[in-house]
mmJSON file of the N, C-alpha and C atoms, coordinates in Angstrom:
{"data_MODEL":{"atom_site":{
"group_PDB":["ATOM","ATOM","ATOM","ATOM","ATOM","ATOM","ATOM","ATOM","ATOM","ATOM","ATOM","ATOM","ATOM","ATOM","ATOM","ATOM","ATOM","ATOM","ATOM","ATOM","ATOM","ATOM","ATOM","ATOM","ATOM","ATOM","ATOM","ATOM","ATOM","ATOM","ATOM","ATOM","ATOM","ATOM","ATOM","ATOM","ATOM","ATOM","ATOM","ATOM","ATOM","ATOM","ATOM","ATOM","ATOM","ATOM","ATOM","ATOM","ATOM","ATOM","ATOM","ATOM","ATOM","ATOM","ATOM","ATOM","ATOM","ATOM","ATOM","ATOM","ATOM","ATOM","ATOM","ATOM","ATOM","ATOM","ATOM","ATOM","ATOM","ATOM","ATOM","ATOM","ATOM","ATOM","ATOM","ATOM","ATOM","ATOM","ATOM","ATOM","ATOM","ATOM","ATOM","ATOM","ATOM","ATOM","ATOM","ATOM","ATOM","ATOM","ATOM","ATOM","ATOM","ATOM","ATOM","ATOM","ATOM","ATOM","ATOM","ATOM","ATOM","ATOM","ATOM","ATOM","ATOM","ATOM","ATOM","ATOM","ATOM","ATOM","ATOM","ATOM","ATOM","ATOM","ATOM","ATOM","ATOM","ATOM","ATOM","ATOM","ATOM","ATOM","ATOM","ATOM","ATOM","ATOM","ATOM","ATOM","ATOM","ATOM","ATOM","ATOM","ATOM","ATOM","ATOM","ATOM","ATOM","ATOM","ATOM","ATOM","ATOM","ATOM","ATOM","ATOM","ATOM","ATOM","ATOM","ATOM","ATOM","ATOM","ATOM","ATOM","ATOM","ATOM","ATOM","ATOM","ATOM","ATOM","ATOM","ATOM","ATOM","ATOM","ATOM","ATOM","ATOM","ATOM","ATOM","ATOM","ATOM","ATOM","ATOM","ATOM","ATOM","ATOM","ATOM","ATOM","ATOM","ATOM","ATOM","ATOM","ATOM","ATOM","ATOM","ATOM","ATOM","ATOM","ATOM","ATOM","ATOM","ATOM","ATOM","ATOM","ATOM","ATOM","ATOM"],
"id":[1,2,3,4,5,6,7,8,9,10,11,12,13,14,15,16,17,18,19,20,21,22,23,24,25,26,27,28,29,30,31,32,33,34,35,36,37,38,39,40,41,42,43,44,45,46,47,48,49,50,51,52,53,54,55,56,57,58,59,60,61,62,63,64,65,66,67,68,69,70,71,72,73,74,75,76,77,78,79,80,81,82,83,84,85,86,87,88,89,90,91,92,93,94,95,96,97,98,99,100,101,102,103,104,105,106,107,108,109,110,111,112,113,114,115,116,117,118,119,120,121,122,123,124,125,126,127,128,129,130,131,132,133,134,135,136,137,138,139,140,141,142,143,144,145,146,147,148,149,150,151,152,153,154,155,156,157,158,159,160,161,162,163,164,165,166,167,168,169,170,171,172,173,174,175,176,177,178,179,180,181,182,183,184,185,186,187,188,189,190,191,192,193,194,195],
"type_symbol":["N","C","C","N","C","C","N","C","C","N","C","C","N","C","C","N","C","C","N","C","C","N","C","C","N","C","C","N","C","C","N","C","C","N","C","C","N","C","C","N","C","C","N","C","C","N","C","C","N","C","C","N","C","C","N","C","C","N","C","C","N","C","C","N","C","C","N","C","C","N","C","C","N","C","C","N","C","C","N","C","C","N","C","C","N","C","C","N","C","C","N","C","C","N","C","C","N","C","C","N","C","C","N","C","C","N","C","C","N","C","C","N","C","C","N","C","C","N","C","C","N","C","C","N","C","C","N","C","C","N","C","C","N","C","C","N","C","C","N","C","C","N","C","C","N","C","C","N","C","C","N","C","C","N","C","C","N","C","C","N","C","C","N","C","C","N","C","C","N","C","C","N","C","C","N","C","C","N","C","C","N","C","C","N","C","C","N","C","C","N","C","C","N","C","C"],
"label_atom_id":["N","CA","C","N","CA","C","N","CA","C","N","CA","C","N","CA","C","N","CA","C","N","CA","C","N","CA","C","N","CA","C","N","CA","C","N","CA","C","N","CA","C","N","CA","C","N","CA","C","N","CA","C","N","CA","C","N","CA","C","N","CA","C","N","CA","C","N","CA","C","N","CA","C","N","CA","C","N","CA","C","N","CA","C","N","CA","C","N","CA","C","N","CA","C","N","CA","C","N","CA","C","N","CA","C","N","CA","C","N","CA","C","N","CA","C","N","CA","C","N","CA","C","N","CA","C","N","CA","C","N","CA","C","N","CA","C","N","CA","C","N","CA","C","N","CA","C","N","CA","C","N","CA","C","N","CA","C","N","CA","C","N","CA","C","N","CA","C","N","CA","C","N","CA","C","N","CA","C","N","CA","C","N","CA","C","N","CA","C","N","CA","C","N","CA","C","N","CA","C","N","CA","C","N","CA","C","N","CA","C","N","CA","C","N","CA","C","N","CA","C","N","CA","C","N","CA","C"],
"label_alt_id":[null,null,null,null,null,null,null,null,null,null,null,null,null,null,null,null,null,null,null,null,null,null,null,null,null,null,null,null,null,null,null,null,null,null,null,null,null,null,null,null,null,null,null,null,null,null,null,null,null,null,null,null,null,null,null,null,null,null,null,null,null,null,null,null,null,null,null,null,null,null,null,null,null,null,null,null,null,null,null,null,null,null,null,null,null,null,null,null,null,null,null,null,null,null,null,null,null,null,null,null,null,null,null,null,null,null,null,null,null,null,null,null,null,null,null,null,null,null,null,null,null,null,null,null,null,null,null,null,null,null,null,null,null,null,null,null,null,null,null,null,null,null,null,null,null,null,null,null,null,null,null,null,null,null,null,null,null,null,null,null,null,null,null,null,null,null,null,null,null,null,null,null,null,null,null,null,null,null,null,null,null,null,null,null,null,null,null,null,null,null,null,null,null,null,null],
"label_comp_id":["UNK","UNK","UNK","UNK","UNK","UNK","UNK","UNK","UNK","UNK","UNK","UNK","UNK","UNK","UNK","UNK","UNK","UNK","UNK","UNK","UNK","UNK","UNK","UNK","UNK","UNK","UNK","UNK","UNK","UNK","UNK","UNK","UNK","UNK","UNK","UNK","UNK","UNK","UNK","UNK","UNK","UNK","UNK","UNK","UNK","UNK","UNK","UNK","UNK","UNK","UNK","UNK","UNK","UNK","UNK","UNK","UNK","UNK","UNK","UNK","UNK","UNK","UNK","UNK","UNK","UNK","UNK","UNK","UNK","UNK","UNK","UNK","UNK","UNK","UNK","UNK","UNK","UNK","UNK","UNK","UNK","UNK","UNK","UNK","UNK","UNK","UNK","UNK","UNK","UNK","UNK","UNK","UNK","UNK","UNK","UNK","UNK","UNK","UNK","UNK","UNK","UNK","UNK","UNK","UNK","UNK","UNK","UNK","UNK","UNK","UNK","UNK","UNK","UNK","UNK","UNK","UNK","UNK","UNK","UNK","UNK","UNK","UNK","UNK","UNK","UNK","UNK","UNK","UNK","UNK","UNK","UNK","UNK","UNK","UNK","UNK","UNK","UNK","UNK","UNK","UNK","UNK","UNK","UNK","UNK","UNK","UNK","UNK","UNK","UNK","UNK","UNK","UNK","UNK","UNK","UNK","UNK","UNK","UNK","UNK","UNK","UNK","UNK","UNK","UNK","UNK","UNK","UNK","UNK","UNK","UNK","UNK","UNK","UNK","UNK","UNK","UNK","UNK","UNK","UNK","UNK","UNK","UNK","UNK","UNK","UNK","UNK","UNK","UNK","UNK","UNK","UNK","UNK","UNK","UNK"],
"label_asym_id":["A","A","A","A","A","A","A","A","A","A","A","A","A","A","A","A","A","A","A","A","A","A","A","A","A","A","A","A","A","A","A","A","A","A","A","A","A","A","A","A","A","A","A","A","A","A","A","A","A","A","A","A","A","A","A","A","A","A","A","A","A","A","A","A","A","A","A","A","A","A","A","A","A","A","A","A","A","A","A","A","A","A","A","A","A","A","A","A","A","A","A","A","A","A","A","A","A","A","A","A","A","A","A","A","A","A","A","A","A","A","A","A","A","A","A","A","A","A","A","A","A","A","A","A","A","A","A","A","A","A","A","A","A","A","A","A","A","A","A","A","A","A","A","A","A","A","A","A","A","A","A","A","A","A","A","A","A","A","A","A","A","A","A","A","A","A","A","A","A","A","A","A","A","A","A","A","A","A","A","A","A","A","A","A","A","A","A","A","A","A","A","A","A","A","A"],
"label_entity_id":["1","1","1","1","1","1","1","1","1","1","1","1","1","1","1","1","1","1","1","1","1","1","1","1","1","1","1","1","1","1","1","1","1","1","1","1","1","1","1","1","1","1","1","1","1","1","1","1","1","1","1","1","1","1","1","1","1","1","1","1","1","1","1","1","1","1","1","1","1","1","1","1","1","1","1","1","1","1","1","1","1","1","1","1","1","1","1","1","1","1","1","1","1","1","1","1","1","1","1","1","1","1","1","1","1","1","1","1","1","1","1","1","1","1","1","1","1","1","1","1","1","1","1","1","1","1","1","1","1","1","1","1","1","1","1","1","1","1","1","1","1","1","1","1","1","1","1","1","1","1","1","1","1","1","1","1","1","1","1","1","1","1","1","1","1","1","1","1","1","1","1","1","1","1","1","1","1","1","1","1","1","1","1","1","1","1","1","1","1","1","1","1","1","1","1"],
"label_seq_id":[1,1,1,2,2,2,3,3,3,4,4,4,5,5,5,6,6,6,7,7,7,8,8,8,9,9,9,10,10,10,11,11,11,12,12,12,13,13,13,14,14,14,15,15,15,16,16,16,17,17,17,18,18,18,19,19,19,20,20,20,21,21,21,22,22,22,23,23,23,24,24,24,25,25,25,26,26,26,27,27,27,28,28,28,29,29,29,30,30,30,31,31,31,32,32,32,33,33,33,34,34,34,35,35,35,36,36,36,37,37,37,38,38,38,39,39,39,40,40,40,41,41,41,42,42,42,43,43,43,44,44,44,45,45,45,46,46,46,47,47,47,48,48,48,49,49,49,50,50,50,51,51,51,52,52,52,53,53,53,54,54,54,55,55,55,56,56,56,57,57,57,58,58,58,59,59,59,60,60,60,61,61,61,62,62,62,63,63,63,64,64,64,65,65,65],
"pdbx_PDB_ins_code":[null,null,null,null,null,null,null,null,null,null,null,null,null,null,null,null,null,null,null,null,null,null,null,null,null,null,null,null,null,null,null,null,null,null,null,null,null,null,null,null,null,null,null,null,null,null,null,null,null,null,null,null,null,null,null,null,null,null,null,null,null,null,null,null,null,null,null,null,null,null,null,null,null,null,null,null,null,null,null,null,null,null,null,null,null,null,null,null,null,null,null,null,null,null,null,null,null,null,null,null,null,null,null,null,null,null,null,null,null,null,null,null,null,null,null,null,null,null,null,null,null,null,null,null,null,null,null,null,null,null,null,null,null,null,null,null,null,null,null,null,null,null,null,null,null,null,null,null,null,null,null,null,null,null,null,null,null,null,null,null,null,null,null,null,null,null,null,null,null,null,null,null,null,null,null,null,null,null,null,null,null,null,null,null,null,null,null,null,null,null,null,null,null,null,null],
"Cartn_x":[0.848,0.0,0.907,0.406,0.957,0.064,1.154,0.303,0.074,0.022,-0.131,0.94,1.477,3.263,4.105,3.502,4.031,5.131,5.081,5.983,4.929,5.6,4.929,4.717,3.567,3.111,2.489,2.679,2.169,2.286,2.74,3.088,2.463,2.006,1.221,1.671,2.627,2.926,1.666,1.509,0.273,0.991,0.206,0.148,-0.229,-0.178,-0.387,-1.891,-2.767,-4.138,-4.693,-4.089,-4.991,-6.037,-6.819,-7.427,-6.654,-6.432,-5.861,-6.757,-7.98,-8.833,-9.462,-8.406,-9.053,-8.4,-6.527,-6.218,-6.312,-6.974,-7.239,-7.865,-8.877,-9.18,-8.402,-7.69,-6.547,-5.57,-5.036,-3.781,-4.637,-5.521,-5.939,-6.8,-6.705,-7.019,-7.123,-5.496,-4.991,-5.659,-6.116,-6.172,-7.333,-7.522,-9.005,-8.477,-9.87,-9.909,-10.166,-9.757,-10.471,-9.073,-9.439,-8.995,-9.793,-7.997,-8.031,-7.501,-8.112,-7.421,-8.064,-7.189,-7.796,-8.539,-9.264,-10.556,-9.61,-9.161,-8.607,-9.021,-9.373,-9.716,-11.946,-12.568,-13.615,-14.066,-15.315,-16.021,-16.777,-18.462,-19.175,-19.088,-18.918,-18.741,-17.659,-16.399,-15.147,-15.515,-16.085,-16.592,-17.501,-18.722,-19.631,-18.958,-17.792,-16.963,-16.219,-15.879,-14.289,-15.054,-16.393,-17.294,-18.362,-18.533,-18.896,-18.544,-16.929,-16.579,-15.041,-14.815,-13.967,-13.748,-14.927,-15.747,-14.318,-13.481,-13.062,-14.06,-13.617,-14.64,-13.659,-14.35,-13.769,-13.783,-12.578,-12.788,-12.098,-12.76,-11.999,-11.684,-11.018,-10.671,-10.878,-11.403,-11.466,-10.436,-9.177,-8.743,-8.529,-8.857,-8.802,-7.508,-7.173,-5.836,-6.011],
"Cartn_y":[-1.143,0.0,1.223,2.7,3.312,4.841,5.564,6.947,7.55,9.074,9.965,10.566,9.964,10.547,9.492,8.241,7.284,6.388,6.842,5.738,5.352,3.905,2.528,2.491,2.635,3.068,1.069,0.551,-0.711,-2.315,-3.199,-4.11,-5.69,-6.178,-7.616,-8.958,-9.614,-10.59,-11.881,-12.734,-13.601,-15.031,-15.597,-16.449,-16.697,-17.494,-17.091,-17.361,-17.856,-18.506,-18.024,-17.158,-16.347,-15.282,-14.464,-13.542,-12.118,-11.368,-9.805,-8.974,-9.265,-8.438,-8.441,-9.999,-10.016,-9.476,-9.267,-8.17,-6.715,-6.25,-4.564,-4.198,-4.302,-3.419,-3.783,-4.984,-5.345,-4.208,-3.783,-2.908,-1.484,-1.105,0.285,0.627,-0.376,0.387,1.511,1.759,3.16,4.272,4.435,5.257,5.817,6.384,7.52,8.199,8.514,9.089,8.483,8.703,7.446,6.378,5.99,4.447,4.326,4.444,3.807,2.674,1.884,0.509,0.206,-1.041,-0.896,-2.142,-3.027,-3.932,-4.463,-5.145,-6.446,-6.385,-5.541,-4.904,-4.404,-5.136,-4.75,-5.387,-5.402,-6.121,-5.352,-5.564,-4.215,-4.904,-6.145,-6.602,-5.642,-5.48,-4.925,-3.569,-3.101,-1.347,-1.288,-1.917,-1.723,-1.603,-2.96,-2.886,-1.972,-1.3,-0.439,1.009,1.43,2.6,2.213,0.982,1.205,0.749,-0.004,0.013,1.567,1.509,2.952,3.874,4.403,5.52,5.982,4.523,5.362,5.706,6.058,6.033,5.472,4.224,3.307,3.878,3.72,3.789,2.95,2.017,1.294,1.619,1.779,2.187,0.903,0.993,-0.043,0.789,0.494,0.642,0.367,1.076,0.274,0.724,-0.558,-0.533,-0.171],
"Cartn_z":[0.0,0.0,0.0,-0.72,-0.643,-0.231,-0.174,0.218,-1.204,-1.21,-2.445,-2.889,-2.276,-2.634,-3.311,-3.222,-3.437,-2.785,-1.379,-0.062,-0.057,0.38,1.163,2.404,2.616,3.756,4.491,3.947,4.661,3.311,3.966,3.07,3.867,3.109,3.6,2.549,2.922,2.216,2.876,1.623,1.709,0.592,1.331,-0.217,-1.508,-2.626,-3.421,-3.96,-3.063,-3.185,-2.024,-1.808,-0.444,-1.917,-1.312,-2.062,-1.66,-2.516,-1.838,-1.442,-1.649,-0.561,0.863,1.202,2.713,3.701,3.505,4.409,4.223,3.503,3.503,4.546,5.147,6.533,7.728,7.881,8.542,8.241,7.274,6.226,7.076,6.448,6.913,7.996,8.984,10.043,10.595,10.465,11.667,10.549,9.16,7.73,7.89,7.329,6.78,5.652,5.332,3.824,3.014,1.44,0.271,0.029,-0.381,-0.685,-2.322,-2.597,-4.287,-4.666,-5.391,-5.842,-7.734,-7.831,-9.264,-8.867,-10.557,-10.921,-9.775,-9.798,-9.192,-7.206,-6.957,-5.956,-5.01,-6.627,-6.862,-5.855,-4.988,-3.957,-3.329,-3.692,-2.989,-1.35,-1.019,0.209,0.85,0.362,1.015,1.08,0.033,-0.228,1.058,1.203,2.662,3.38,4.036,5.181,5.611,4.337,4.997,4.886,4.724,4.734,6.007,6.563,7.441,8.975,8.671,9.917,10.359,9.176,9.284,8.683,7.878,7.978,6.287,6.019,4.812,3.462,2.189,1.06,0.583,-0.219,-1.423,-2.659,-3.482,-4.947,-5.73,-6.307,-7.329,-8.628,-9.151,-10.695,-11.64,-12.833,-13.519,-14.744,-15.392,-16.392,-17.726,-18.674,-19.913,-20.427,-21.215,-21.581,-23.116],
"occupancy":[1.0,1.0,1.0,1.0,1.0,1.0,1.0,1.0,1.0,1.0,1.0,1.0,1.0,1.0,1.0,1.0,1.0,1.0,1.0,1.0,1.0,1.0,1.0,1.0,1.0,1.0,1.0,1.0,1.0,1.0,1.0,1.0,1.0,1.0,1.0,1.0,1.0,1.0,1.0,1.0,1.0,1.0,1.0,1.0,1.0,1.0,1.0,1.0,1.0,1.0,1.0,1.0,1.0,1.0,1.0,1.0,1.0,1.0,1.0,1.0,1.0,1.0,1.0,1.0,1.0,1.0,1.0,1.0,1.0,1.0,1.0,1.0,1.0,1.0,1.0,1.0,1.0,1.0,1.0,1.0,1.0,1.0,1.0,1.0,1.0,1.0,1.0,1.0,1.0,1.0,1.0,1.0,1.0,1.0,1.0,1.0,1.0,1.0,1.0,1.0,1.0,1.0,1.0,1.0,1.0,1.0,1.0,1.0,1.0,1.0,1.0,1.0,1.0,1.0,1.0,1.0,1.0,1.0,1.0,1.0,1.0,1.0,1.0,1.0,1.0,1.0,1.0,1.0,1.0,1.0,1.0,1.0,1.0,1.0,1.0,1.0,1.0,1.0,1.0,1.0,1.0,1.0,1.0,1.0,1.0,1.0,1.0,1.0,1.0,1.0,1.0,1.0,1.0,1.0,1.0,1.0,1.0,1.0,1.0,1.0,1.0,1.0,1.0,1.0,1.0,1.0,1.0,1.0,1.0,1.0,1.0,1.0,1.0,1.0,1.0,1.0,1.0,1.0,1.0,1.0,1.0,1.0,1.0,1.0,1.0,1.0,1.0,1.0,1.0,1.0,1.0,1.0,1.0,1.0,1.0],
"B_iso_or_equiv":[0.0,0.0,0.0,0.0,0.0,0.0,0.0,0.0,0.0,0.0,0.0,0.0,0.0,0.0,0.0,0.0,0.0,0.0,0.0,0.0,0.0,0.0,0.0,0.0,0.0,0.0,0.0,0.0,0.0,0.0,0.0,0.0,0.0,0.0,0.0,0.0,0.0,0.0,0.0,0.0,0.0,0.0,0.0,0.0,0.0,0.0,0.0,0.0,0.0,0.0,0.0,0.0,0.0,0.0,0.0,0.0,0.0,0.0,0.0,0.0,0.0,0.0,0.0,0.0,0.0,0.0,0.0,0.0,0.0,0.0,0.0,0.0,0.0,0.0,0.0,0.0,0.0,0.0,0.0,0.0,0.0,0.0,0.0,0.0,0.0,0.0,0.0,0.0,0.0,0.0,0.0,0.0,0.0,0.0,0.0,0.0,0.0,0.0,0.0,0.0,0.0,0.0,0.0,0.0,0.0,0.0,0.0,0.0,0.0,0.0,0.0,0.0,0.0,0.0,0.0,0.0,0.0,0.0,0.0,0.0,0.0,0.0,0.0,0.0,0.0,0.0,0.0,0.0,0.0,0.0,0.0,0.0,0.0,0.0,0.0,0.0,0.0,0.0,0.0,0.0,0.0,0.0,0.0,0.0,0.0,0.0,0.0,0.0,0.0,0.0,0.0,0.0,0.0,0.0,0.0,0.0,0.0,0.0,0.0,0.0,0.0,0.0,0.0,0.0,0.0,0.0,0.0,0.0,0.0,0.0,0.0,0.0,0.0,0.0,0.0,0.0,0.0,0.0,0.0,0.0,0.0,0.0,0.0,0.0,0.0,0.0,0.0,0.0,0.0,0.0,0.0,0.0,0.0,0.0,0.0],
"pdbx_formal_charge":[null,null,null,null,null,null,null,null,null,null,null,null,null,null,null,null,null,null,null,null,null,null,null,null,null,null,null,null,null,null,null,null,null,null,null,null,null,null,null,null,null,null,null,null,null,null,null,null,null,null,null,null,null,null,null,null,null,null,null,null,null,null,null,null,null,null,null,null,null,null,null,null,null,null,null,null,null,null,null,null,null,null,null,null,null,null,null,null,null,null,null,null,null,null,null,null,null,null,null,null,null,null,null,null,null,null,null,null,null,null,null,null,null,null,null,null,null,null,null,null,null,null,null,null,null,null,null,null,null,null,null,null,null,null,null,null,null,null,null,null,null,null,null,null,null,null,null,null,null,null,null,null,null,null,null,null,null,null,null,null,null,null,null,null,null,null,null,null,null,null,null,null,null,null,null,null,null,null,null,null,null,null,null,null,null,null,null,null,null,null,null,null,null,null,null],
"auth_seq_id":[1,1,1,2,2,2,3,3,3,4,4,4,5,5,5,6,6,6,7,7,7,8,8,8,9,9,9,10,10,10,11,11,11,12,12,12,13,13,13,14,14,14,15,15,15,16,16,16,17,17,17,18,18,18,19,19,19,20,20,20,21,21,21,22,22,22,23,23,23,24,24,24,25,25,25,26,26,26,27,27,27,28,28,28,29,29,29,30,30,30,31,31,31,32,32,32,33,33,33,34,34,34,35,35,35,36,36,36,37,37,37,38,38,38,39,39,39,40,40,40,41,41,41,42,42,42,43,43,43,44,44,44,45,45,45,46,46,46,47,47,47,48,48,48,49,49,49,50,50,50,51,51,51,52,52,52,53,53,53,54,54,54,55,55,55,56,56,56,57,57,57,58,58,58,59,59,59,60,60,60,61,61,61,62,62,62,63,63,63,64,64,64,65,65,65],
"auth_comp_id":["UNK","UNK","UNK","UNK","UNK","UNK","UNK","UNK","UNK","UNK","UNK","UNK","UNK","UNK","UNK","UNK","UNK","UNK","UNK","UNK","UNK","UNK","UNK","UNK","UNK","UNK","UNK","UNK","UNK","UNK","UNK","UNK","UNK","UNK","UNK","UNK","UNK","UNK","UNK","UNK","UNK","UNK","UNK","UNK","UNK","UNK","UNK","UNK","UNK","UNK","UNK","UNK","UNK","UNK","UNK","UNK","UNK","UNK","UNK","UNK","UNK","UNK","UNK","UNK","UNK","UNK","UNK","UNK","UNK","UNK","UNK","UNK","UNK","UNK","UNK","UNK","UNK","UNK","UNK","UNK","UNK","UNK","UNK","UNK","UNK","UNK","UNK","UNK","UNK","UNK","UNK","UNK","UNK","UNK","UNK","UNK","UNK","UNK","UNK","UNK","UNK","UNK","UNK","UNK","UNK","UNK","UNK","UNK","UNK","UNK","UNK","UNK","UNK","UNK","UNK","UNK","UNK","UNK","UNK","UNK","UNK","UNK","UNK","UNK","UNK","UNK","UNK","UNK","UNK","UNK","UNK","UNK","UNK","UNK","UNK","UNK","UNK","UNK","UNK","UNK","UNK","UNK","UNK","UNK","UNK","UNK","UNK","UNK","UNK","UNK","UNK","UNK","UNK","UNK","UNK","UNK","UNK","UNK","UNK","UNK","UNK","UNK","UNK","UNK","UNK","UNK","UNK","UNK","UNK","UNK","UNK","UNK","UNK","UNK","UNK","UNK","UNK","UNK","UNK","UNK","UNK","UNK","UNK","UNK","UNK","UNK","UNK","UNK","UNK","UNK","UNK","UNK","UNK","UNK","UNK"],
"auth_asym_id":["A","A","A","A","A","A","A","A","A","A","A","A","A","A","A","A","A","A","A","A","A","A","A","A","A","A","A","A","A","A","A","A","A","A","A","A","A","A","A","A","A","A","A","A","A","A","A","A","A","A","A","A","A","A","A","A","A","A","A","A","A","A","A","A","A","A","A","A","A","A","A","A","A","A","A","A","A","A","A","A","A","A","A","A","A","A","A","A","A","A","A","A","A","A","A","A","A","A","A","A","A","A","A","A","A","A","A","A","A","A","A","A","A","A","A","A","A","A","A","A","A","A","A","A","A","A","A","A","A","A","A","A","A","A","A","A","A","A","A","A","A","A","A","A","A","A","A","A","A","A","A","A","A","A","A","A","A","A","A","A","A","A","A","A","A","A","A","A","A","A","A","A","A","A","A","A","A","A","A","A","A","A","A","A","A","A","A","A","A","A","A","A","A","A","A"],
"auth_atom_id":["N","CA","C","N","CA","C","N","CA","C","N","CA","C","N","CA","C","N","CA","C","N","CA","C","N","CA","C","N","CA","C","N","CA","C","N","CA","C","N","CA","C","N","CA","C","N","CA","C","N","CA","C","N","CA","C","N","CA","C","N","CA","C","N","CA","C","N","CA","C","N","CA","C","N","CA","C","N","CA","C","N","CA","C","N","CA","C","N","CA","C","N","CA","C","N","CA","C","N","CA","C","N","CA","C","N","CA","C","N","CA","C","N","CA","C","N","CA","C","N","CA","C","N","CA","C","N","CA","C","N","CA","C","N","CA","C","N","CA","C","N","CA","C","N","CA","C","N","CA","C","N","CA","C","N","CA","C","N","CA","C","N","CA","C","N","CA","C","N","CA","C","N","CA","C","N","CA","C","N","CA","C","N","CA","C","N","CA","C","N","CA","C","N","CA","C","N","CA","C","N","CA","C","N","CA","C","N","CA","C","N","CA","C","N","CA","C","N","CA","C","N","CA","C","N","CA","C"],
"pdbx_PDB_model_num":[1,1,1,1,1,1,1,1,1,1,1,1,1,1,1,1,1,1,1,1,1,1,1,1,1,1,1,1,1,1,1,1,1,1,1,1,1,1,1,1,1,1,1,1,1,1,1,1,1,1,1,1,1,1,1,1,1,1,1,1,1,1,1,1,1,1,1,1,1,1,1,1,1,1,1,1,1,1,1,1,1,1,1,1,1,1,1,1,1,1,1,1,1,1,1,1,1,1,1,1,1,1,1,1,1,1,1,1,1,1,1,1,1,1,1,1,1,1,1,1,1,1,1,1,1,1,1,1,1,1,1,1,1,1,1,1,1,1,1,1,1,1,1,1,1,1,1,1,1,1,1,1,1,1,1,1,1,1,1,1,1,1,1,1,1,1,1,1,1,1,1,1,1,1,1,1,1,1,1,1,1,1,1,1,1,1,1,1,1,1,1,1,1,1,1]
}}}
């Protein structure tokens, strides 16, 4: 994870059949504010959670190449 500056502000090594969206509200706890990620990141489940247990705003980017 990074900030808007682009330091790494938090890093979560996993395996490779884990999903990457189950440690994000683990990752941003201590955080507020929005939260950007791209498709790979999509989940209106994770979007509810992290807007209604810590009050961040989700945004996922979908990119076309």
């Amino acid at each position: 994870m990074i900030n808007d500056k682009g330091s790494i502000i938090s890093v979560k090594v996993m395996t490779s059949n884990m999903d990457d969206r189950k440690p994000v509200p683990e990752m941003i706890a201590e955080l507020w504010g929005y939260l950007y990620g791209d498709k790979g990141y999509i989940s209106s489940s994770l979007e509810r959670e992290l807007v209604n247990e810590g009050g961040n705003t989700a945004l996922f980017l979908k990119y076309l190449n």
